[in-house]
Short mmCIF file of C-alpha atoms and ligand atoms in Angstrom, two decimals:
data_model
loop_
_atom_site.label_atom_id
_atom_site.label_comp_id
_atom_site.label_asym_id
_atom_site.label_seq_id
_atom_site.Cartn_x
_atom_site.Cartn_y
_atom_site.Cartn_z
CA MET I 1 28.32 53.66 36.51
CA ILE I 2 31.94 54.43 36.57
CA LYS I 3 34.87 52.54 37.05
CA ARG I 4 38.01 54.02 35.90
CA ALA I 5 38.87 57.88 37.24
CA ALA I 6 41.66 60.76 36.78
CA LEU I 7 42.49 62.05 39.85
CA ILE I 8 44.89 65.12 39.17
CA GLY I 9 46.84 66.93 42.29
CA LEU I 10 47.59 64.48 45.74
CA GLY I 11 48.26 67.17 47.97
CA THR I 12 45.70 66.85 51.06
CA MET I 13 43.05 65.55 49.35
CA GLY I 14 44.21 63.41 46.81
CA PRO I 15 45.44 60.93 48.64
CA GLY I 16 42.20 59.90 50.67
CA ILE I 17 40.46 59.98 47.61
CA ALA I 18 42.75 57.89 45.77
CA ALA I 19 42.40 54.93 48.45
CA ARG I 20 38.64 55.64 48.95
CA LEU I 21 37.11 55.35 45.45
CA SER I 22 39.43 52.42 44.73
CA ARG I 23 38.29 50.67 47.87
CA GLY I 24 34.48 51.32 46.17
CA GLY I 25 35.66 49.25 43.56
CA LEU I 26 36.73 52.27 41.25
CA ASP I 27 40.53 52.79 39.22
CA VAL I 28 42.59 55.64 39.72
CA ALA I 29 45.31 56.85 37.72
CA ALA I 30 47.12 59.29 40.41
CA TYR I 31 49.00 62.24 38.86
CA ASP I 32 51.21 65.81 40.73
CA VAL I 33 53.48 67.78 39.57
CA SER I 34 55.32 67.65 42.52
CA ASP I 35 57.65 63.77 43.12
CA VAL I 36 57.43 64.95 46.23
CA ALA I 37 53.60 65.47 46.27
CA VAL I 38 53.71 61.60 44.71
CA GLU I 39 55.97 59.72 46.68
CA ARG I 40 53.40 61.23 50.17
CA ALA I 41 50.49 60.67 48.45
CA SER I 42 51.74 57.40 48.13
CA GLY I 43 52.89 56.64 51.85
CA MET I 44 49.37 57.89 52.33
CA LEU I 45 47.86 54.97 50.51
CA ASP I 46 47.81 52.77 52.71
CA ILE I 47 47.40 54.61 55.89
CA ALA I 48 43.97 55.68 54.71
CA GLY I 49 43.17 52.04 53.69
CA ALA I 50 44.01 50.97 56.89
CA ILE I 51 41.60 52.66 58.06
CA LEU I 52 38.66 51.86 55.88
CA ASP I 53 39.75 48.27 57.44
CA ARG I 54 39.30 49.73 60.57
CA LEU I 55 35.30 51.15 59.75
CA ASP I 56 35.04 48.26 58.09
CA ILE I 57 34.15 49.58 54.19
CA LYS I 58 35.60 46.63 51.87
CA ALA I 59 36.63 46.70 48.12
CA PRO I 60 33.75 43.91 46.46
CA ALA I 61 33.65 41.12 46.02
CA SER I 62 35.51 41.22 42.61
CA GLY I 63 38.74 42.77 43.30
CA ALA I 64 38.39 45.58 41.38
CA GLY I 65 40.29 48.71 42.48
CA THR I 66 43.10 50.15 42.39
CA VAL I 67 45.30 53.07 42.57
CA ARG I 68 48.18 53.57 39.96
CA PHE I 69 50.54 56.65 39.89
CA VAL I 70 51.58 58.06 36.71
CA ARG I 71 53.42 60.36 34.83
CA THR I 72 51.40 62.47 32.79
CA LEU I 73 47.94 64.30 31.83
CA ALA I 74 47.95 62.28 29.32
CA GLU I 75 48.52 59.29 30.91
CA THR I 76 46.58 60.01 33.78
CA VAL I 77 42.98 61.08 31.64
CA ASP I 78 44.08 57.81 29.14
CA GLY I 79 41.15 55.52 29.36
CA ALA I 80 39.12 57.48 32.39
CA GLU I 81 35.76 58.59 32.72
CA LEU I 82 35.23 60.77 35.22
CA VAL I 83 38.34 63.01 36.13
CA ILE I 84 38.82 64.77 39.62
CA GLU I 85 40.76 68.37 39.52
CA ASN I 86 41.19 68.38 42.68
CA VAL I 87 44.17 71.13 42.03
CA PRO I 88 45.01 73.79 44.88
CA GLU I 89 42.21 76.26 45.34
CA ASN I 90 42.77 78.59 42.45
CA ILE I 91 40.64 79.24 39.73
CA ASP I 92 43.77 79.98 37.58
CA ILE I 93 45.70 77.02 37.88
CA LYS I 94 42.40 75.06 38.45
CA ALA I 95 41.75 76.88 34.53
CA GLU I 96 44.71 75.79 33.38
CA THR I 97 43.99 72.30 34.38
CA TYR I 98 40.53 71.96 32.25
CA ARG I 99 42.57 73.38 28.89
CA ALA I 100 45.26 71.20 29.52
CA ILE I 101 43.10 68.27 30.15
CA ASP I 102 40.33 69.53 27.22
CA PRO I 103 42.42 68.55 24.46
CA LEU I 104 43.22 64.96 26.06
CA ILE I 105 39.50 63.78 26.84
CA GLY I 106 36.31 62.63 24.88
CA SER I 107 32.59 64.47 24.92
CA SER I 108 31.77 62.28 27.52
CA VAL I 109 33.15 62.59 29.99
CA ILE I 110 32.57 63.83 33.50
CA VAL I 111 35.30 66.79 34.68
CA ALA I 112 34.86 67.24 38.40
CA SER I 113 35.97 69.36 40.86
CA ASP I 114 36.87 69.44 45.11
CA THR I 115 36.27 72.69 44.66
CA SER I 116 35.68 73.90 48.40
CA GLY I 117 33.73 76.73 47.07
CA ILE I 118 35.04 78.38 43.47
CA PRO I 119 31.44 78.67 41.67
CA ILE I 120 31.01 75.14 39.31
CA THR I 121 29.84 78.44 36.93
CA LYS I 122 33.15 80.35 37.66
CA LEU I 123 34.86 77.57 36.71
CA GLN I 124 33.09 76.15 33.73
CA ALA I 125 34.22 79.19 31.60
CA HIS I 126 37.47 76.70 30.63
CA ILE I 127 35.80 74.38 29.72
CA SER I 128 34.94 73.21 26.11
CA HIS I 129 32.34 70.70 27.52
CA PRO I 130 30.58 72.74 30.52
CA GLU I 131 27.62 70.69 30.75
CA ARG I 132 30.30 67.99 31.62
CA LEU I 133 32.08 69.84 34.53
CA VAL I 134 30.33 68.83 38.09
CA GLY I 135 31.00 70.13 41.52
CA MET I 136 32.99 67.24 43.73
CA HIS I 137 33.52 68.45 47.22
CA TRP I 138 34.73 65.99 49.69
CA SER I 139 35.48 66.83 52.77
CA ASN I 140 38.69 66.80 54.82
CA PRO I 141 39.53 63.71 55.62
CA PRO I 142 38.18 62.14 52.55
CA HIS I 143 38.88 58.84 53.20
CA ILE I 144 36.96 59.16 56.75
CA ILE I 145 33.84 61.37 56.56
CA PRO I 146 31.68 60.36 54.12
CA MET I 147 28.85 63.59 52.82
CA ILE I 148 30.29 64.69 49.64
CA GLU I 149 28.34 68.43 48.26
CA VAL I 150 27.65 67.46 43.84
CA ILE I 151 26.84 71.38 42.63
CA GLY I 152 25.80 72.19 39.28
CA GLY I 153 27.17 75.26 37.58
CA GLU I 154 24.30 77.45 35.23
CA LYS I 155 25.71 74.77 32.84
CA THR I 156 26.10 71.25 34.21
CA ALA I 157 23.67 69.02 32.28
CA PRO I 158 21.36 67.38 35.29
CA GLU I 159 22.64 63.92 34.55
CA THR I 160 25.80 64.84 35.50
CA VAL I 161 24.83 65.31 38.36
CA ALA I 162 22.61 62.64 39.00
CA THR I 163 25.21 60.46 37.52
CA ILE I 164 27.90 61.80 40.53
CA ARG I 165 25.29 60.75 42.86
CA ASP I 166 24.66 58.11 42.03
CA LEU I 167 28.08 56.63 42.01
CA ILE I 168 28.97 59.12 45.32
CA ARG I 169 25.71 56.85 46.17
CA SER I 170 26.87 53.09 45.01
CA ILE I 171 30.00 53.34 47.37
CA GLY I 172 28.42 53.52 49.90
CA LEU I 173 29.26 57.82 50.64
CA LEU I 174 26.68 60.75 51.41
CA PRO I 175 25.78 62.77 48.54
CA VAL I 176 24.13 66.07 49.27
CA VAL I 177 23.35 67.60 45.84
CA VAL I 178 23.14 71.87 46.63
CA LYS I 179 20.60 73.20 44.54
CA LYS I 180 21.99 76.82 43.78
CA ASP I 181 25.31 77.73 42.83
CA VAL I 182 26.56 79.86 45.63
CA PRO I 183 29.91 80.37 46.55
CA GLY I 184 31.26 77.79 49.08
CA PHE I 185 28.51 76.16 48.84
CA VAL I 186 26.27 74.20 51.91
CA GLU I 187 29.44 73.15 54.14
CA ASN I 188 32.16 76.21 53.71
CA ARG I 189 29.08 78.42 54.58
CA VAL I 190 28.17 77.69 57.68
CA LEU I 191 31.81 76.32 58.48
CA TYR I 192 33.06 79.78 57.63
CA ALA I 193 30.66 81.25 59.80
CA LEU I 194 31.58 78.91 62.94
CA LEU I 195 34.96 79.71 62.05
CA ARG I 196 35.19 83.41 61.38
CA GLU I 197 32.82 83.70 64.76
CA ALA I 198 35.26 81.64 66.78
CA LEU I 199 38.65 83.75 65.17
CA ASP I 200 36.63 87.26 66.04
CA LEU I 201 36.22 85.41 69.47
CA VAL I 202 39.95 85.27 70.09
CA GLU I 203 41.33 88.14 68.49
CA ARG I 204 39.22 90.20 70.96
CA GLY I 205 40.55 88.66 73.77
CA VAL I 206 36.98 87.23 74.70
CA ILE I 207 38.43 83.34 75.01
CA GLU I 208 41.81 81.41 75.45
CA PRO I 209 42.81 79.25 71.38
CA GLU I 210 42.51 76.46 73.35
CA ASP I 211 39.44 77.19 75.35
CA LEU I 212 36.96 77.86 72.48
CA ASP I 213 38.24 74.27 71.39
CA THR I 214 36.93 72.47 73.86
CA CYS I 215 34.12 75.13 73.86
CA VAL I 216 33.30 74.36 70.01
CA SER I 217 33.81 69.90 70.35
CA TRP I 218 32.65 69.16 73.66
CA GLY I 219 29.37 72.33 73.92
CA ILE I 220 27.99 72.64 69.89
CA GLY I 221 30.23 69.85 67.50
CA TYR I 222 29.67 66.83 69.37
CA LYS I 223 25.94 67.53 69.35
CA VAL I 224 25.31 69.03 65.87
CA ALA I 225 26.97 65.46 65.47
CA VAL I 226 23.90 63.69 66.25
CA ILE I 227 21.06 66.73 65.59
CA GLY I 228 21.24 68.60 62.75
CA PRO I 229 21.11 72.92 63.00
CA MET I 230 17.38 72.77 61.28
CA ALA I 231 16.77 69.40 64.22
CA LEU I 232 17.88 71.61 67.16
CA LEU I 233 16.44 74.73 66.14
CA ASP I 234 12.86 72.29 66.93
CA MET I 235 14.44 70.68 70.22
CA ALA I 236 16.19 74.16 71.88
CA GLY I 237 12.85 76.00 70.43
CA LEU I 238 12.25 78.59 67.66
CA ASP I 239 11.14 81.00 70.65
CA ILE I 240 14.00 80.63 72.29
CA TYR I 241 16.20 81.17 68.65
CA LYS I 242 14.27 84.47 67.65
CA SER I 243 14.33 85.92 71.87
CA VAL I 244 17.82 85.29 71.48
CA SER I 245 18.85 86.18 67.57
CA SER I 246 16.30 89.34 68.28
CA PHE I 247 19.75 91.42 70.10
CA LEU I 248 22.68 88.10 69.80
CA ASN I 249 22.66 88.38 65.92
CA ALA I 250 23.22 92.43 65.19
CA ASP I 251 26.21 91.75 67.45
CA LEU I 252 28.42 88.55 65.58
CA SER I 253 31.29 88.72 63.56
CA ASN I 254 30.29 90.47 60.12
CA ARG I 255 33.96 91.29 59.45
CA ASP I 256 34.19 90.74 55.51
CA ASP I 257 37.47 90.05 54.72
CA VAL I 258 40.11 88.01 56.58
CA ALA I 259 41.37 88.05 59.87
CA PRO I 260 44.27 90.31 60.89
CA MET I 261 45.88 86.50 63.32
CA VAL I 262 45.61 84.13 59.26
CA LEU I 263 47.28 87.58 57.64
CA GLU I 264 49.65 87.78 60.79
CA LYS I 265 50.25 84.29 60.88
CA THR I 266 50.14 83.14 56.99
CA GLY I 267 53.03 86.01 56.37
CA LEU I 268 55.15 84.62 58.02
CA SER I 269 54.31 80.83 56.75
CA LYS I 270 52.79 79.39 59.90
CA PHE I 271 50.24 77.64 58.03
CA GLY I 272 49.11 74.66 60.83
CA ILE I 273 49.60 71.02 60.81
CA LYS I 274 51.49 71.23 57.02
CA SER I 275 54.40 73.97 58.49
CA GLY I 276 54.90 72.39 62.32
CA GLU I 277 53.22 76.33 63.74
CA GLY I 278 49.81 77.94 62.44
CA MET I 279 47.27 79.01 65.65
CA PHE I 280 49.06 76.35 68.12
CA SER I 281 52.70 74.34 66.83
CA TYR I 282 53.86 70.71 66.60
CA THR I 283 56.50 68.73 66.73
CA PRO I 284 56.90 66.25 64.49
CA GLU I 285 55.96 63.56 66.39
CA GLN I 286 52.72 65.41 67.96
CA ILE I 287 52.05 65.74 64.61
CA LYS I 288 52.07 61.70 63.88
CA ALA I 289 50.39 61.01 66.75
CA LEU I 290 47.84 63.78 67.07
CA GLN I 291 46.69 62.46 63.67
CA GLY I 292 46.53 59.19 64.53
CA GLU I 293 44.45 60.24 67.40
CA ARG I 294 41.90 61.86 65.95
CA ALA I 295 41.02 59.21 63.27
CA ARG I 296 40.51 56.19 65.81
CA LYS I 297 38.58 58.73 67.24
CA LEU I 298 36.21 59.99 63.96
CA VAL I 299 36.45 56.42 63.85
CA ALA I 300 34.83 54.81 66.59
CA VAL I 301 32.84 58.66 66.75
CA ARG I 302 31.60 57.14 62.70
CA ARG I 303 31.14 53.24 64.01
CA ILE I 304 28.48 55.40 66.60
CA LEU I 305 26.70 56.94 64.35
CA GLU I 306 26.16 54.58 61.89
CA GLY I 307 25.04 52.44 64.53
CA GLN I 308 27.60 49.36 63.70
CA GLU I 309 28.88 49.91 68.01
N1 LIG L 401 42.30 71.19 52.65
C1 LIG L 401 41.24 70.87 53.20
O1 LIG L 401 40.69 70.20 53.68
C2 LIG L 401 40.31 70.89 50.79
C3 LIG L 401 40.48 71.16 50.52
N2 LIG L 401 39.33 70.56 48.99
C4 LIG L 401 39.51 71.72 47.98
O2 LIG L 401 40.75 70.46 47.01
C5 LIG L 401 41.43 71.05 46.99
C6 LIG L 401 42.56 70.90 46.36
O3 LIG L 401 43.64 71.62 47.95
P1 LIG L 401 44.54 70.55 49.06
O4 LIG L 401 44.13 68.74 48.55
O5 LIG L 401 43.58 70.77 50.27
O6 LIG L 401 45.53 71.56 47.90
P2 LIG L 401 47.12 71.37 47.85
O7 LIG L 401 47.65 72.30 47.87
O8 LIG L 401 47.13 70.63 49.73
O9 LIG L 401 47.59 70.35 47.48
C7 LIG L 401 47.08 70.12 45.73
C8 LIG L 401 48.45 69.66 44.49
O10 LIG L 401 48.31 70.03 44.09
C9 LIG L 401 49.48 70.17 43.26
N3 LIG L 401 49.64 70.57 41.81
C10 LIG L 401 49.59 71.78 41.92
N4 LIG L 401 48.81 72.45 40.37
C11 LIG L 401 48.89 71.34 39.93
C12 LIG L 401 48.57 70.75 38.19
N5 LIG L 401 48.97 71.83 37.39
N6 LIG L 401 48.81 69.36 38.24
C13 LIG L 401 48.79 68.79 38.84
N7 LIG L 401 49.32 68.52 40.53
C14 LIG L 401 48.27 70.13 40.86
C15 LIG L 401 50.15 70.79 44.31
O11 LIG L 401 51.57 70.55 43.87
C16 LIG L 401 49.76 69.43 44.77
O12 LIG L 401 50.18 68.65 45.30
C17 LIG L 401 41.38 72.51 46.59
O13 LIG L 401 40.48 73.09 44.93
C18 LIG L 401 40.55 72.33 47.31
O14 LIG L 401 40.06 73.82 48.00
C19 LIG L 401 37.83 70.77 49.46
C20 LIG L 401 38.28 69.25 50.95
C21 LIG L 401 38.75 70.41 52.15
C1 LIG L 402 38.98 75.43 57.15
C2 LIG L 402 38.70 74.69 55.53
N1 LIG L 402 38.16 74.97 54.72
C3 LIG L 402 37.99 74.20 53.23
C4 LIG L 402 37.08 73.13 53.79
C5 LIG L 402 36.92 72.26 53.06
O1 LIG L 402 35.02 71.41 53.05
O2 LIG L 402 36.71 72.54 51.45
C6 LIG L 402 37.54 72.24 55.68
C7 LIG L 402 37.11 71.22 55.21
O3 LIG L 402 37.43 70.50 56.63
O4 LIG L 402 36.86 70.14 54.57
C8 LIG L 402 37.83 73.08 56.14
O5 LIG L 402 38.55 73.14 57.19
#
């Protein structure tokens, strides 16, 4: 079983991934090109650790599991059996990272990408042992959401997929193996179908952004956490779905470009919480309060869904 992991990229996802892996007993060497990101990540570890405590996720009795921040790629991958690439969602940056680690790692080391949806087959063109490259797609916030997608590309060895699936399971998380390397895999195909329609409804003035969130969170979201889409079809009745989808599907958004509202906001550097403004505006105090409140609620819901409370 894998015991030593290297984590490259400590932005939004990195600190939570490091915290969760180390709580699972892995020794993690963590690296980022940005000193600011390393500083922030080191502060986030304690916060993530406190949330893992509230989730009652215990470290192994042996006391194994550490996070060590290191300053070079060579130190990061030294002795690692698994390298998790968690750099920005840009194929050139990811390819450059694979080229940089290639001479530093042995042929038995697994390289897992946390890409949100770049096909693994495309990434495999940039590494010399493609059979050892696999998608390991965490969901944000990664120390709280237990599901991780595992995706093999055309050249990924079945044993590589099995090793990552077993590792995820062994540390108490929920692997879902995606059988075809489609863009966006499964989670983001479903999420982006929802987001495309949601943005379209707001852009067309059908609903205010706040009301859209109330509708989805308290209508669909709350329900789907308990009853997945396939089970929901059976609950509603396939006859109902047949009738509604026969007229509704043709009216749903099918735009194949980025929504104008998103282009406009990103053009003004309005990225959301990370810049203080996006769909909504946030003061630093509100961001802190929101993050705490969301973590508390996600922990409470997860404990209920797991039957712990
Ligand atoms: N943000 C999200 O909700 C999710 C993101 N992902 C995926 O995870 C990956 C990382 O995403 P985020 O954490 O959101 O990105 P981010 O942009 O917040 O962080 C990326 C980090 O990588 C660092 N970096 C850039 N080039 C580097 C290099 N050559 N070597 C080492 N570090 C480097 C940056 O300094 C930055 O700290 C992406 O592929 C993304 O699509 C997956 C699940 C959810
Ligand atoms: C907007 C958005 N995009 C991608 C992802 C991802 O899973 O890669 C997420 C997420 O919540 O994890 C997301 O919210």
